[in-house]
mmCIF file of N, CA and C in Angstrom:
data_model
loop_
_atom_site.group_PDB
_atom_site.id
_atom_site.type_symbol
_atom_site.label_atom_id
_atom_site.label_comp_id
_atom_site.label_asym_id
_atom_site.label_seq_id
_atom_site.Cartn_x
_atom_site.Cartn_y
_atom_site.Cartn_z
ATOM 1 N N UNK A 1 0.873 -1.157 0.025
ATOM 2 C CA UNK A 1 -0.008 0.004 -0.004
ATOM 3 C C UNK A 1 0.913 1.240 -0.012
ATOM 4 N N UNK A 2 0.644 2.173 -0.934
ATOM 5 C CA UNK A 2 1.521 3.354 -0.987
ATOM 6 C C UNK A 2 1.223 4.254 0.243
ATOM 7 N N UNK A 3 2.318 4.917 0.697
ATOM 8 C CA UNK A 3 2.109 5.838 1.879
ATOM 9 C C UNK A 3 1.294 7.053 1.446
ATOM 10 N N UNK A 4 0.510 7.548 2.332
ATOM 11 C CA UNK A 4 -0.296 8.741 2.057
ATOM 12 C C UNK A 4 0.371 9.935 2.784
ATOM 13 N N UNK A 5 0.247 11.081 2.117
ATOM 14 C CA UNK A 5 0.852 12.290 2.654
ATOM 15 C C UNK A 5 -0.321 13.289 2.931
ATOM 16 N N UNK A 6 -0.110 14.101 3.894
ATOM 17 C CA UNK A 6 -1.121 15.084 4.315
ATOM 18 C C UNK A 6 -0.954 16.440 3.708
ATOM 19 N N UNK A 7 -1.982 16.989 3.152
ATOM 20 C CA UNK A 7 -1.942 18.405 2.633
ATOM 21 C C UNK A 7 -1.720 19.345 3.788
ATOM 22 N N UNK A 8 -0.756 20.274 3.680
ATOM 23 C CA UNK A 8 -0.458 21.182 4.757
ATOM 24 C C UNK A 8 -1.528 22.252 4.963
ATOM 25 N N UNK A 9 -2.417 22.380 3.944
ATOM 26 C CA UNK A 9 -3.449 23.426 3.981
ATOM 27 C C UNK A 9 -4.759 22.972 4.571
ATOM 28 N N UNK A 10 -5.194 21.722 4.194
ATOM 29 C CA UNK A 10 -6.528 21.308 4.632
ATOM 30 C C UNK A 10 -6.496 20.049 5.434
ATOM 31 N N UNK A 11 -5.357 19.300 5.512
ATOM 32 C CA UNK A 11 -5.277 18.134 6.351
ATOM 33 C C UNK A 11 -5.732 16.871 5.699
ATOM 34 N N UNK A 12 -6.202 16.883 4.440
ATOM 35 C CA UNK A 12 -6.644 15.694 3.765
ATOM 36 C C UNK A 12 -5.448 14.848 3.338
ATOM 37 N N UNK A 13 -5.645 13.518 3.201
ATOM 38 C CA UNK A 13 -4.534 12.650 2.796
ATOM 39 C C UNK A 13 -4.649 12.309 1.327
ATOM 40 N N UNK A 14 -3.486 12.278 0.694
ATOM 41 C CA UNK A 14 -3.366 11.935 -0.751
ATOM 42 C C UNK A 14 -2.164 11.064 -0.996
ATOM 43 N N UNK A 15 -2.220 10.319 -2.105
ATOM 44 C CA UNK A 15 -1.086 9.556 -2.552
ATOM 45 C C UNK A 15 -0.048 10.516 -3.116
ATOM 46 N N UNK A 16 1.188 10.054 -3.194
ATOM 47 C CA UNK A 16 2.286 10.936 -3.615
ATOM 48 C C UNK A 16 2.077 11.535 -5.019
ATOM 49 N N UNK A 17 1.418 10.814 -5.920
ATOM 50 C CA UNK A 17 1.237 11.302 -7.257
ATOM 51 C C UNK A 17 0.245 12.420 -7.335
ATOM 52 N N UNK A 18 -0.768 12.446 -6.455
ATOM 53 C CA UNK A 18 -1.839 13.458 -6.567
ATOM 54 C C UNK A 18 -1.651 14.622 -5.546
ATOM 55 N N UNK A 19 -0.726 14.420 -4.552
ATOM 56 C CA UNK A 19 -0.596 15.473 -3.541
ATOM 57 C C UNK A 19 -0.166 16.791 -4.133
ATOM 58 N N UNK A 20 0.786 16.825 -5.032
ATOM 59 C CA UNK A 20 1.262 18.092 -5.655
ATOM 60 C C UNK A 20 0.182 18.798 -6.353
ATOM 61 N N UNK A 21 -0.623 18.071 -7.095
ATOM 62 C CA UNK A 21 -1.756 18.703 -7.832
ATOM 63 C C UNK A 21 -2.792 19.307 -6.838
ATOM 64 N N UNK A 22 -3.072 18.546 -5.785
ATOM 65 C CA UNK A 22 -4.022 18.987 -4.795
ATOM 66 C C UNK A 22 -3.518 20.246 -4.060
ATOM 67 N N UNK A 23 -2.242 20.201 -3.636
ATOM 68 C CA UNK A 23 -1.673 21.315 -2.895
ATOM 69 C C UNK A 23 -1.712 22.605 -3.683
ATOM 70 N N UNK A 24 -1.378 22.531 -4.981
ATOM 71 C CA UNK A 24 -1.420 23.763 -5.832
ATOM 72 C C UNK A 24 -2.872 24.328 -5.844
ATOM 73 N N UNK A 25 -3.867 23.497 -5.958
ATOM 74 C CA UNK A 25 -5.246 23.956 -6.049
ATOM 75 C C UNK A 25 -5.675 24.432 -4.590
ATOM 76 N N UNK A 26 -5.350 23.693 -3.621
ATOM 77 C CA UNK A 26 -5.744 24.037 -2.249
ATOM 78 C C UNK A 26 -5.110 25.311 -1.767
ATOM 79 N N UNK A 27 -3.855 25.517 -2.145
ATOM 80 C CA UNK A 27 -3.155 26.744 -1.726
ATOM 81 C C UNK A 27 -3.861 27.985 -2.237
ATOM 82 N N UNK A 28 -4.403 27.882 -3.457
ATOM 83 C CA UNK A 28 -5.122 29.066 -4.015
ATOM 84 C C UNK A 28 -6.420 29.352 -3.259
ATOM 85 N N UNK A 29 -6.943 28.361 -2.556
ATOM 86 C CA UNK A 29 -8.171 28.568 -1.810
ATOM 87 C C UNK A 29 -7.854 28.963 -0.342
ATOM 88 N N UNK A 30 -6.744 28.586 0.143
ATOM 89 C CA UNK A 30 -6.378 28.913 1.528
ATOM 90 C C UNK A 30 -5.354 30.026 1.514
ATOM 91 N N UNK A 31 -5.506 30.953 2.408
ATOM 92 C CA UNK A 31 -4.586 32.078 2.525
ATOM 93 C C UNK A 31 -3.369 31.717 3.271
ATOM 94 N N UNK A 32 -3.558 30.949 4.329
ATOM 95 C CA UNK A 32 -2.505 30.557 5.242
ATOM 96 C C UNK A 32 -2.533 29.053 5.518
ATOM 97 N N UNK A 33 -1.407 28.348 5.476
ATOM 98 C CA UNK A 33 -1.458 26.935 5.763
ATOM 99 C C UNK A 33 -1.993 26.639 7.153
ATOM 100 N N UNK A 34 -2.740 25.588 7.211
ATOM 101 C CA UNK A 34 -3.280 25.128 8.499
ATOM 102 C C UNK A 34 -2.473 23.975 9.020
ATOM 103 N N UNK A 35 -2.352 23.818 10.324
ATOM 104 C CA UNK A 35 -1.680 22.608 10.786
ATOM 105 C C UNK A 35 -2.457 21.325 10.338
ATOM 106 N N UNK A 36 -1.728 20.224 10.197
ATOM 107 C CA UNK A 36 -2.333 19.018 9.661
ATOM 108 C C UNK A 36 -3.536 18.558 10.562
ATOM 109 N N UNK A 37 -3.539 18.918 11.825
ATOM 110 C CA UNK A 37 -4.635 18.381 12.681
ATOM 111 C C UNK A 37 -5.809 19.323 12.774
ATOM 112 N N UNK A 38 -5.773 20.437 12.023
ATOM 113 C CA UNK A 38 -6.873 21.384 12.027
ATOM 114 C C UNK A 38 -7.327 21.673 10.602
ATOM 115 N N UNK A 39 -8.615 21.576 10.322
ATOM 116 C CA UNK A 39 -9.147 21.841 8.997
ATOM 117 C C UNK A 39 -9.271 23.366 8.703
ATOM 118 N N UNK A 40 -9.761 23.711 7.509
ATOM 119 C CA UNK A 40 -9.791 25.131 7.117
ATOM 120 C C UNK A 40 -10.610 26.042 7.974
ATOM 121 N N UNK A 41 -11.616 25.563 8.684
ATOM 122 C CA UNK A 41 -12.451 26.434 9.502
ATOM 123 C C UNK A 41 -11.988 26.406 10.967
ATOM 124 N N UNK A 42 -10.766 25.835 11.288
ATOM 125 C CA UNK A 42 -10.289 25.822 12.626
ATOM 126 C C UNK A 42 -10.825 24.631 13.371
ATOM 127 N N UNK A 43 -11.601 23.739 12.725
ATOM 128 C CA UNK A 43 -12.099 22.559 13.386
ATOM 129 C C UNK A 43 -11.274 21.361 12.963
ATOM 130 N N UNK A 44 -11.241 20.338 13.805
ATOM 131 C CA UNK A 44 -10.484 19.110 13.339
ATOM 132 C C UNK A 44 -11.179 18.536 12.118
ATOM 133 N N UNK A 45 -10.371 17.935 11.202
ATOM 134 C CA UNK A 45 -11.022 17.336 10.036
ATOM 135 C C UNK A 45 -11.995 16.239 10.411
ATOM 136 N N UNK A 46 -13.029 16.059 9.635
ATOM 137 C CA UNK A 46 -14.024 14.989 9.967
ATOM 138 C C UNK A 46 -13.349 13.599 10.017
ATOM 139 N N UNK A 47 -13.862 12.790 10.886
ATOM 140 C CA UNK A 47 -13.383 11.398 10.969
ATOM 141 C C UNK A 47 -14.137 10.626 9.937
ATOM 142 N N UNK A 48 -13.427 10.083 8.960
ATOM 143 C CA UNK A 48 -14.013 9.267 7.875
ATOM 144 C C UNK A 48 -13.890 7.807 8.210
ATOM 145 N N UNK A 49 -14.867 7.021 7.780
ATOM 146 C CA UNK A 49 -14.751 5.584 8.004
ATOM 147 C C UNK A 49 -13.596 4.997 7.264
ATOM 148 N N UNK A 50 -12.976 3.952 7.831
ATOM 149 C CA UNK A 50 -11.759 3.336 7.227
ATOM 150 C C UNK A 50 -12.101 1.945 6.699
ATOM 151 N N UNK A 51 -11.389 1.592 5.698
ATOM 152 C CA UNK A 51 -11.491 0.248 5.137
ATOM 153 C C UNK A 51 -11.077 -0.787 6.156
ATOM 154 N N UNK A 52 -11.829 -1.800 6.337
ATOM 155 C CA UNK A 52 -11.503 -2.828 7.358
ATOM 156 C C UNK A 52 -10.296 -3.664 6.927
ATOM 157 N N UNK A 53 -9.908 -3.581 5.657
ATOM 158 C CA UNK A 53 -8.831 -4.404 5.153
ATOM 159 C C UNK A 53 -7.524 -3.643 5.109
ATOM 160 N N UNK A 54 -7.544 -2.416 4.545
ATOM 161 C CA UNK A 54 -6.295 -1.646 4.368
ATOM 162 C C UNK A 54 -6.178 -0.380 5.228
ATOM 163 N N UNK A 55 -7.280 0.054 5.832
ATOM 164 C CA UNK A 55 -7.246 1.163 6.737
ATOM 165 C C UNK A 55 -7.390 2.510 6.055
ATOM 166 N N UNK A 56 -7.439 2.564 4.740
ATOM 167 C CA UNK A 56 -7.584 3.798 4.024
ATOM 168 C C UNK A 56 -8.920 4.428 4.312
ATOM 169 N N UNK A 57 -8.985 5.746 4.449
ATOM 170 C CA UNK A 57 -10.269 6.396 4.785
ATOM 171 C C UNK A 57 -11.007 6.848 3.552
ATOM 172 N N UNK A 58 -12.343 6.729 3.580
ATOM 173 C CA UNK A 58 -13.217 7.056 2.482
ATOM 174 C C UNK A 58 -14.471 7.719 3.032
ATOM 175 N N UNK A 59 -15.203 8.382 2.168
ATOM 176 C CA UNK A 59 -16.554 8.870 2.525
ATOM 177 C C UNK A 59 -17.427 7.608 2.581
ATOM 178 N N UNK A 60 -18.548 7.703 3.300
ATOM 179 C CA UNK A 60 -19.379 6.523 3.559
ATOM 180 C C UNK A 60 -19.818 5.862 2.278
ATOM 181 N N UNK A 61 -20.191 6.589 1.253
ATOM 182 C CA UNK A 61 -20.649 5.954 0.039
ATOM 183 C C UNK A 61 -19.510 5.317 -0.760
ATOM 184 N N UNK A 62 -18.293 5.895 -0.688
ATOM 185 C CA UNK A 62 -17.175 5.317 -1.416
ATOM 186 C C UNK A 62 -16.590 4.139 -0.644
ATOM 187 N N UNK A 63 -16.722 4.078 0.610
ATOM 188 C CA UNK A 63 -16.128 2.967 1.399
ATOM 189 C C UNK A 63 -16.666 1.624 0.953
ATOM 190 N N UNK A 64 -17.943 1.497 0.741
ATOM 191 C CA UNK A 64 -18.535 0.221 0.344
ATOM 192 C C UNK A 64 -17.957 -0.231 -0.996
ATOM 193 N N UNK A 65 -17.842 0.670 -1.938
ATOM 194 C CA UNK A 65 -17.320 0.356 -3.236
ATOM 195 C C UNK A 65 -15.867 -0.087 -3.120
ATOM 196 N N UNK A 66 -15.072 0.647 -2.332
ATOM 197 C CA UNK A 66 -13.682 0.293 -2.122
ATOM 198 C C UNK A 66 -13.542 -1.096 -1.511
ATOM 199 N N UNK A 67 -14.277 -1.350 -0.447
ATOM 200 C CA UNK A 67 -14.090 -2.615 0.244
ATOM 201 C C UNK A 67 -14.421 -3.831 -0.608
ATOM 202 N N UNK A 68 -15.274 -3.679 -1.587
ATOM 203 C CA UNK A 68 -15.592 -4.787 -2.489
ATOM 204 C C UNK A 68 -14.399 -5.081 -3.413
ATOM 205 N N UNK A 69 -13.569 -4.059 -3.658
ATOM 206 C CA UNK A 69 -12.428 -4.191 -4.594
ATOM 207 C C UNK A 69 -11.076 -4.096 -3.947
ATOM 208 N N UNK A 70 -10.997 -3.905 -2.656
ATOM 209 C CA UNK A 70 -9.738 -3.766 -1.939
ATOM 210 C C UNK A 70 -8.806 -4.905 -2.196
ATOM 211 N N UNK A 71 -7.554 -4.612 -2.583
ATOM 212 C CA UNK A 71 -6.557 -5.626 -2.905
ATOM 213 C C UNK A 71 -6.116 -6.384 -1.679
ATOM 214 N N UNK A 72 -6.335 -5.887 -0.487
ATOM 215 C CA UNK A 72 -5.965 -6.584 0.718
ATOM 216 C C UNK A 72 -7.098 -7.425 1.302
ATOM 217 N N UNK A 73 -8.262 -7.402 0.653
ATOM 218 C CA UNK A 73 -9.418 -8.173 1.089
ATOM 219 C C UNK A 73 -9.143 -9.643 0.799
ATOM 220 N N UNK A 74 -9.289 -10.538 1.753
ATOM 221 C CA UNK A 74 -9.081 -11.957 1.518
ATOM 222 C C UNK A 74 -10.013 -12.470 0.336
ATOM 223 N N UNK A 75 -9.456 -13.257 -0.540
ATOM 224 C CA UNK A 75 -10.253 -13.785 -1.686
ATOM 225 C C UNK A 75 -11.441 -14.636 -1.249
ATOM 226 N N UNK A 76 -11.291 -15.353 -0.122
ATOM 227 C CA UNK A 76 -12.370 -16.297 0.277
ATOM 228 C C UNK A 76 -13.431 -15.630 1.125
ATOM 229 N N UNK A 77 -13.325 -14.291 1.357
ATOM 230 C CA UNK A 77 -14.270 -13.575 2.181
ATOM 231 C C UNK A 77 -15.456 -13.216 1.317
ATOM 232 N N UNK A 78 -16.716 -13.448 1.715
ATOM 233 C CA UNK A 78 -17.881 -13.102 0.883
ATOM 234 C C UNK A 78 -17.933 -11.576 0.812
ATOM 235 N N UNK A 79 -18.543 -11.065 -0.328
ATOM 236 C CA UNK A 79 -18.693 -9.693 -0.545
ATOM 237 C C UNK A 79 -19.699 -9.072 0.462
ATOM 238 N N UNK A 80 -19.445 -7.888 0.992
ATOM 239 C CA UNK A 80 -20.387 -7.284 1.881
ATOM 240 C C UNK A 80 -21.656 -6.921 1.103
ATOM 241 N N UNK A 81 -22.810 -6.906 1.777
ATOM 242 C CA UNK A 81 -24.044 -6.531 1.107
ATOM 243 C C UNK A 81 -24.043 -5.124 0.667
ATOM 244 N N UNK A 82 -24.757 -4.843 -0.426
ATOM 245 C CA UNK A 82 -24.837 -3.442 -0.928
ATOM 246 C C UNK A 82 -25.698 -2.609 0.050
ATOM 247 N N UNK A 83 -25.291 -1.402 0.212
ATOM 248 C CA UNK A 83 -26.135 -0.523 1.118
ATOM 249 C C UNK A 83 -27.447 -0.213 0.432
ATOM 250 N N UNK A 84 -28.490 -0.073 1.239
ATOM 251 C CA UNK A 84 -29.792 0.249 0.660
ATOM 252 C C UNK A 84 -30.013 1.732 0.747
ATOM 253 N N UNK A 85 -30.597 2.271 -0.273
ATOM 254 C CA UNK A 85 -30.899 3.722 -0.245
ATOM 255 C C UNK A 85 -32.292 3.945 0.241
ATOM 256 N N UNK A 86 -32.429 4.918 1.144
ATOM 257 C CA UNK A 86 -33.772 5.209 1.641
ATOM 258 C C UNK A 86 -34.493 6.123 0.671
ATOM 259 N N UNK A 87 -35.812 5.952 0.499
ATOM 260 C CA UNK A 87 -36.578 6.763 -0.494
ATOM 261 C C UNK A 87 -36.615 8.180 -0.172
#
């Protein structure tokens, strides 16, 4: 699993290939770099759910998709059920 690096402006984590692209865009939105533990509004960044296999964080809708395809997921483990959408 590739190491993730933290954006100095917003505290989000990115792979090494996409961090530079994100930082350039994020810098234009932020006037002053924020510490990694504090988000842009002075609040701690939201706690995102983590993949049970590799530990990478995702939004709740993306987590389910990732866990079905995670390379660290044991091959003999049944696929998790699809989340149901409320009307």
